[in-house]
XYZ file of C-alpha atoms in Angstrom:
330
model
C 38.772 45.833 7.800
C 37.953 46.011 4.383
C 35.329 47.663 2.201
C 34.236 44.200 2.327
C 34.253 43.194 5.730
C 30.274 43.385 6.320
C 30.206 40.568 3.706
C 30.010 36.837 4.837
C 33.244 35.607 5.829
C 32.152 31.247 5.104
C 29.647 30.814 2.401
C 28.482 26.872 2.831
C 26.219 27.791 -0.509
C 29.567 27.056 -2.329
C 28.998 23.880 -1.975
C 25.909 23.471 -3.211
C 26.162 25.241 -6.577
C 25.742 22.498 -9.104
C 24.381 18.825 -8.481
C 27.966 17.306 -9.322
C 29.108 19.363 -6.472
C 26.215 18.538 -4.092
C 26.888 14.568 -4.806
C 29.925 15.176 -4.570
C 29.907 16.495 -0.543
C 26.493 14.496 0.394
C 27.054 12.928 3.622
C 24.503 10.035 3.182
C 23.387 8.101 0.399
C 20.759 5.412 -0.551
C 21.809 2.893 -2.156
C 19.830 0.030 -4.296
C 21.690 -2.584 -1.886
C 19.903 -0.880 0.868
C 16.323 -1.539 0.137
C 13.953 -3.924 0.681
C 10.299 -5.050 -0.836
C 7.752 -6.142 0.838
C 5.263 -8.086 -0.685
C 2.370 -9.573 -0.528
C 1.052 -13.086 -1.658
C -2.606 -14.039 -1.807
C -4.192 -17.112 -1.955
C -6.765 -18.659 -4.449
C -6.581 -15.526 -6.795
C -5.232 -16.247 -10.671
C -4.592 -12.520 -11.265
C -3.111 -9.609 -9.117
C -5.405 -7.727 -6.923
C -4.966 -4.225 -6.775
C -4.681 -2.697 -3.111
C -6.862 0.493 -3.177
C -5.048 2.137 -0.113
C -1.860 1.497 -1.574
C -1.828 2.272 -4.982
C 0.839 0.364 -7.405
C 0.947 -2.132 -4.442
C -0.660 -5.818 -5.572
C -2.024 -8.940 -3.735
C 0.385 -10.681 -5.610
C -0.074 -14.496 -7.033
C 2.333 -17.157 -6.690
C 3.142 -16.340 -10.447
C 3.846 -12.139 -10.199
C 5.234 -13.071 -7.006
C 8.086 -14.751 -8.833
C 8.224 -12.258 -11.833
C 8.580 -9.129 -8.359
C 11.498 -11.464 -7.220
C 12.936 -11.385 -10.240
C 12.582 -7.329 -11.047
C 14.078 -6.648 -7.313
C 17.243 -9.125 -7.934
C 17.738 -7.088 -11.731
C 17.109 -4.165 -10.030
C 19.868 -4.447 -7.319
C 17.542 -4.613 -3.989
C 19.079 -7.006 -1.454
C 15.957 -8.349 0.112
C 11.896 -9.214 -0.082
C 9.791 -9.359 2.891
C 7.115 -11.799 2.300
C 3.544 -11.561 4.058
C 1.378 -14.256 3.281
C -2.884 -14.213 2.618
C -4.597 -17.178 3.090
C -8.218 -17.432 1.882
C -10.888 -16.363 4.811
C -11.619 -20.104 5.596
C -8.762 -20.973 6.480
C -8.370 -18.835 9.171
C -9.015 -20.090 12.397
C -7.975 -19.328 16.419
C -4.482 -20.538 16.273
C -3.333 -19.254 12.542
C -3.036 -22.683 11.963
C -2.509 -21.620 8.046
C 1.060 -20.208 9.682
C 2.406 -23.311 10.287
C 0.979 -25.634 8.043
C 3.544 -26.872 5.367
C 1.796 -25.851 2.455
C 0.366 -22.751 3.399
C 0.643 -19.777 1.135
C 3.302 -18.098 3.009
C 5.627 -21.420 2.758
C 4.732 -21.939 -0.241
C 5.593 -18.706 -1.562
C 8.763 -19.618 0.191
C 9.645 -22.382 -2.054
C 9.015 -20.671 -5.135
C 10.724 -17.337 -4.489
C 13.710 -19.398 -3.029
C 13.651 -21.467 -6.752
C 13.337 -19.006 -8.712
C 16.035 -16.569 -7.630
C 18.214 -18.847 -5.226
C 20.363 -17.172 -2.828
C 20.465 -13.513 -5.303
C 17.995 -12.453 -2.881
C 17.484 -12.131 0.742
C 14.202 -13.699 1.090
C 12.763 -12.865 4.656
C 9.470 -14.539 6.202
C 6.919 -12.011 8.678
C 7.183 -14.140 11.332
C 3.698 -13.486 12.966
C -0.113 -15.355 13.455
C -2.288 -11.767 12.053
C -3.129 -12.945 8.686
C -3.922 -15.982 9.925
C -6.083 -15.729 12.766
C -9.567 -14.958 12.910
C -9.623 -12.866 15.259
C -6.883 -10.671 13.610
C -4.457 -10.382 16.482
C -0.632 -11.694 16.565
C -1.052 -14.331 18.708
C -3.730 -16.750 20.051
C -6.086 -15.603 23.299
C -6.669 -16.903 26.573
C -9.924 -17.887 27.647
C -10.271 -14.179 28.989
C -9.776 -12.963 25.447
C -6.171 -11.901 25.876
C -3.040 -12.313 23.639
C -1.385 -14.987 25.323
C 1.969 -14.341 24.947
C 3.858 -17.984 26.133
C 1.296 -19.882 24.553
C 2.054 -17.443 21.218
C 5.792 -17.939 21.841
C 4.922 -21.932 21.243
C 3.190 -21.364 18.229
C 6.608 -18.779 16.796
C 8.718 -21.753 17.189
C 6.649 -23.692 15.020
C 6.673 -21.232 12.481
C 10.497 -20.461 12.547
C 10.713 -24.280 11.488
C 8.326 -24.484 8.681
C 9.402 -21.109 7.074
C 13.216 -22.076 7.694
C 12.543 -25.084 6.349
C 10.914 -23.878 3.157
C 13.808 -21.523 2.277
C 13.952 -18.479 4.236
C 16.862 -17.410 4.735
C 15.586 -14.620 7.265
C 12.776 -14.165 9.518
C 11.165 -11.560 10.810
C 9.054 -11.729 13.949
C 6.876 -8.805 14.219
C 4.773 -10.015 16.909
C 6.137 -8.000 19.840
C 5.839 -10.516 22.135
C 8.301 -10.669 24.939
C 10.703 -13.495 24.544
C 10.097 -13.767 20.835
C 13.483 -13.590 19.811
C 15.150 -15.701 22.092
C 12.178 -19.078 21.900
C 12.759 -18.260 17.882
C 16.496 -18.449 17.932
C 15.980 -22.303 19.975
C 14.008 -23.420 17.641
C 15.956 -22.639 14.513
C 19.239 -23.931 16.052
C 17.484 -27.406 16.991
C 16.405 -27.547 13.877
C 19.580 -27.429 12.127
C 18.516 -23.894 10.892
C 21.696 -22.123 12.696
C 22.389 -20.095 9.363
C 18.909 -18.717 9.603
C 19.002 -15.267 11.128
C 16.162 -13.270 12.941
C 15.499 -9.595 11.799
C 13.842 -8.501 15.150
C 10.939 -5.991 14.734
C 12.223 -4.821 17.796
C 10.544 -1.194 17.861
C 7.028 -1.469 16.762
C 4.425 1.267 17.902
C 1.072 0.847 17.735
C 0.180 3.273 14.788
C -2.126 4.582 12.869
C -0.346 4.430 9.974
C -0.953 0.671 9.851
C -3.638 1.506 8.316
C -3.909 0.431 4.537
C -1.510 -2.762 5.348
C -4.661 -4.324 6.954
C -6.609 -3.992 3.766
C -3.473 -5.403 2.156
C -3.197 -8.566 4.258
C -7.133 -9.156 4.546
C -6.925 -8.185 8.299
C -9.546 -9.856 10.465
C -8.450 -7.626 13.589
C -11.178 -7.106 16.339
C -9.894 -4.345 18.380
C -6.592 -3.145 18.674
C -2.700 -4.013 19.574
C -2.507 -1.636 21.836
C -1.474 -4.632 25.234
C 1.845 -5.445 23.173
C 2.573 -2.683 20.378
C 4.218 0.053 21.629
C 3.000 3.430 23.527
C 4.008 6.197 21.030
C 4.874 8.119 23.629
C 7.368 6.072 25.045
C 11.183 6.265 23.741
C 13.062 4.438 27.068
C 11.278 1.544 26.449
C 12.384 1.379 22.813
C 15.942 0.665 24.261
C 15.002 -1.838 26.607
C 13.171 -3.780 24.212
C 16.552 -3.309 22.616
C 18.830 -5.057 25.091
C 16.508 -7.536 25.364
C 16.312 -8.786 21.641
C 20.352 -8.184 21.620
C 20.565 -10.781 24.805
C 18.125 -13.220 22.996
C 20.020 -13.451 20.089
C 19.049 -10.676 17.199
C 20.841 -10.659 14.264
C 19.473 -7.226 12.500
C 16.842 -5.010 14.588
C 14.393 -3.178 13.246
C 12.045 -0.009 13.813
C 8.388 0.249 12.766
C 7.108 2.898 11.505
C 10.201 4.738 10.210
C 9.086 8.361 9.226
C 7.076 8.956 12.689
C 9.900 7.735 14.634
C 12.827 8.899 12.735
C 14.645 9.909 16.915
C 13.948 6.153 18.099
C 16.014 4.979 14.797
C 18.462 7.432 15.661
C 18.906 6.101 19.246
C 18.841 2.599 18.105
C 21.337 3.062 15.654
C 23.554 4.965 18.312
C 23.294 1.804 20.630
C 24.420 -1.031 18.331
C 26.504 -2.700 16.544
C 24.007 -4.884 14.593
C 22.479 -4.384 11.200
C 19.772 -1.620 11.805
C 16.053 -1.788 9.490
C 13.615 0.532 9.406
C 10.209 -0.195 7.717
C 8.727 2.758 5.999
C 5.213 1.586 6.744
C 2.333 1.383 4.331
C 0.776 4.705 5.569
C 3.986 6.288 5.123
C 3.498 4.993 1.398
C -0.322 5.795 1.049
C 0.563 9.354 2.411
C 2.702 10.527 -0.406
C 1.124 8.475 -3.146
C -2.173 10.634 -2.176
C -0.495 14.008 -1.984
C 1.359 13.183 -5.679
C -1.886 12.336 -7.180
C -3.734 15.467 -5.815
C -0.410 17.463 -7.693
C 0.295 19.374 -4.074
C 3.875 17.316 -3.793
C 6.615 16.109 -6.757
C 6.182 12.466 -6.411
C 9.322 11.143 -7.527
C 11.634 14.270 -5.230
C 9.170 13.536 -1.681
C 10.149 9.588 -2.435
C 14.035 9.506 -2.300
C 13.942 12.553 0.123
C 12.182 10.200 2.888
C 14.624 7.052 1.957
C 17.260 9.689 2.680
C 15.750 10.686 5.830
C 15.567 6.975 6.997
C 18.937 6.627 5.605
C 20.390 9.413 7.949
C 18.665 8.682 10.489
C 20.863 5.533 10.795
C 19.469 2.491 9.002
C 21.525 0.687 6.772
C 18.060 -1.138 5.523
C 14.875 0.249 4.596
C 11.816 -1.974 4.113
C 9.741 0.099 1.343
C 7.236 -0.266 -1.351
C 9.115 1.999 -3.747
C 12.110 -0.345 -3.428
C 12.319 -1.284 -6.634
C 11.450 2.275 -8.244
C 13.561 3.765 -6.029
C 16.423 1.370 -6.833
C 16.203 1.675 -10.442
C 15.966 5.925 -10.256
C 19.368 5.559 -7.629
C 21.191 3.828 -10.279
C-alpha cells in the first residue's frame, strides 16, 4: 500500500466535472419530440382567459388555439391534447355538447387539423366532464351513480364525431371499465382504423386535479372517487393494464406523473407499447407558486421533473411547459 492508499480508489465525480462531460454520460434525456401540450379551448369568449391556478396557462379561443398549434409544431413538440369548454348552457345530463358535431371540442378539431395538418399529433380527451352538469365522466343512474355501460354508449359516440373531425388520437380518460375496448369498435366500424386510443389507463383520484377544474369550468358535485383510482393501490394499476392491452390500447398512459413516478416505472417495465405520463396541472401550479415566491429556480425545478418523468420510463410527457421546455432543450 501506498502513501496513498487511504485515498478513494473510483472517483464517479470525474464524470461530472464540466457540463460537456455531464451531457456527455447522461443516461436519459428529454427531448422536444417527447412532449406534449395540453390545451384548452373555450367557448363564446373573443379573447384568451387567463387561468388563475395555472398561471401562463389560457382558456384559449378558436383563434390562439391555432396560433398554440402552430408555436408547438415550430417548436418541435409531437402532440396537443385538446380539452374542450362549452358555455354553461349547454351543459346538460348526458354531455350532449360531447357529441354534437359542432361542439367546441370538434370544432377545435377541424381547425387545429387545418391549420397544421398531420405536423402535429392532435389528440381528443375522450371524456363527458366538461360537458355534463353534474361534472362527472359519465351520465348517472336513477340512483345517482356513474353508469358505466350506459357511459360506454355515449364513448362510442364520441370516438366517431372526434375521429371524424380530425383526430388523429384519442384519449379516453374516463376510467370506465371497458372503455378501451367499446372505443376501439366504434372507430373500426367507422372506417376510423388509423385512429389510435392513448388509454389513460392509470388515473388516481388526486388532489392535484385541482386547478384543471377551474381550467375546464368543472361543474363536479362530489367526487371520482367510485372509478378513479385508490392512491394506495399499485396491483391494480397493472390489472387495469392488461386489461386496456387486451382491449386494444395503442399508447397507455399514467395520471398524475410526479406522485406516481413507481406506477410509471412498473408500467413501463410491463410493456411494449408507447408509455405517457401526464404531469398534471397541480404538478404545474406547484412549481409555478414556489418560483414566484423566489424559494425554487424556476426554469432548473422544470426540466429536472420532465427528467424525472423521463427516467421513470415514459417516452411521452403531457405538460404545460411543453413548449418552453422544448424550445430551452433545443
Amino acid at each position: 500500500m501506498t502513501k496513498y492508499g487511504a485515498f478513494p480508489g473510483s472517483r464517479p465525480r470525474r464524470l461530472r466535472t464540466t457540463p460537456a462531460m455531464r451531457r456527455m454520460v447522461a443516461e436519459n434525456r428529454v427531448h422536444p419530440a417527447d412532449l406534449i401540450l395540453p390545451a384548452f379551448v373555450r367557448e363564446g369568449i373573443d379573447q384568451p382567459v387567463p387561468i388563475q391556478a395555472m398561471p401562463g396557462v389560457v382558456q384559449h379561443t378558436r383563434e390562439t388555439l391555432k396560433k398554440a398549434a402552430v408555436e408547438a409544431v415550430e417548436a418541435g413538440v409531437s402532440g396537443i391534447m385538446l380539452f374542450g369548454v362549452p358555455e354553461d348552457e349547454k351543459k346538460d345530463n348526458a354531455g350532449t355538447a360531447g357529441t354534437d358535431p359542432d361542439g367546441i371540442l370538434q370544432q377545435a378539431l377541424r381547425d387545429v387539423r387545418a391549420e397544421v395538418g398531420d405536423d402535429l399529433v392532435i389528440m381528443s380527451d375522450l371524456c363527458l366532464d366538461e360537458y355534463t352538469d353534474h361534472g362527472h365522466c359519465g351520465v348517472l343512474d336513477d340512483r345517482g351513480r356513474v353508469d358505466n355501460d350506459a357511459t360506454l354508449e355515449r364513448y362510442a359516440e364520441m370516438a366517431q364525431v372526434q375521429a371524424d373531425a380530425g383526430a388523429h388520437v384519442v384519449g379516453p380518460s374516463g376510467m370506465m371499465d371497458g372503455q378501451v375496448g367499446v372505443i376501439r369498435d366504434a372507430l373500426d366500424q367507422t372506417g376510423h382504423e388509423d385512429v389510435s386510443i392513448l388509454a389513460y389507463t392509470v388515473k388516481y383520484s388526486s388532489a392535484f386535479f385541482g386547478p384543471f377544474r377551474e381550467a375546464v369550468g368543472s361543474s363536479l358535485q362530489g367526487d371520482r372517487k367510485t372509478y378513479q383510482q385508490d392512491p394506495a393501490n399499485a396491483r391494480e394499476s397493472l390489472r387495469e393494464l392488461a386489461l386496456d392491452l387486451e382491449e386494444g390500447a395503442d399508447m397507455v398512459m399514467v395520471k398524475p406523473a410526479g406522485p406516481y413516478l413507481d406506477i410509471l416505472a412498473k408500467v413501463a417495465d410491463a410493456v411494449d407499447v408507447p408509455v405517457a405520463a401526464y404531469q398534471i396541472s397541480g404538478e404545474y401550479a406547484m412549481v409555478e407558486a414556489a418560483a414566484e415566491k423566489g424559494w425554487i429556480d424556476r426554469d432548473q425545478a422544470i426540466l429536472e421533473t420532465l427528467t424525472g418523468i423521463k427516467r421513470a420510463g415514459a417516452d411521452t410527457i403531457l405538460t404545460y411547459w411543453a413548449v418552453e421546455a422544448a424550445r430551452a432543450l433545443r
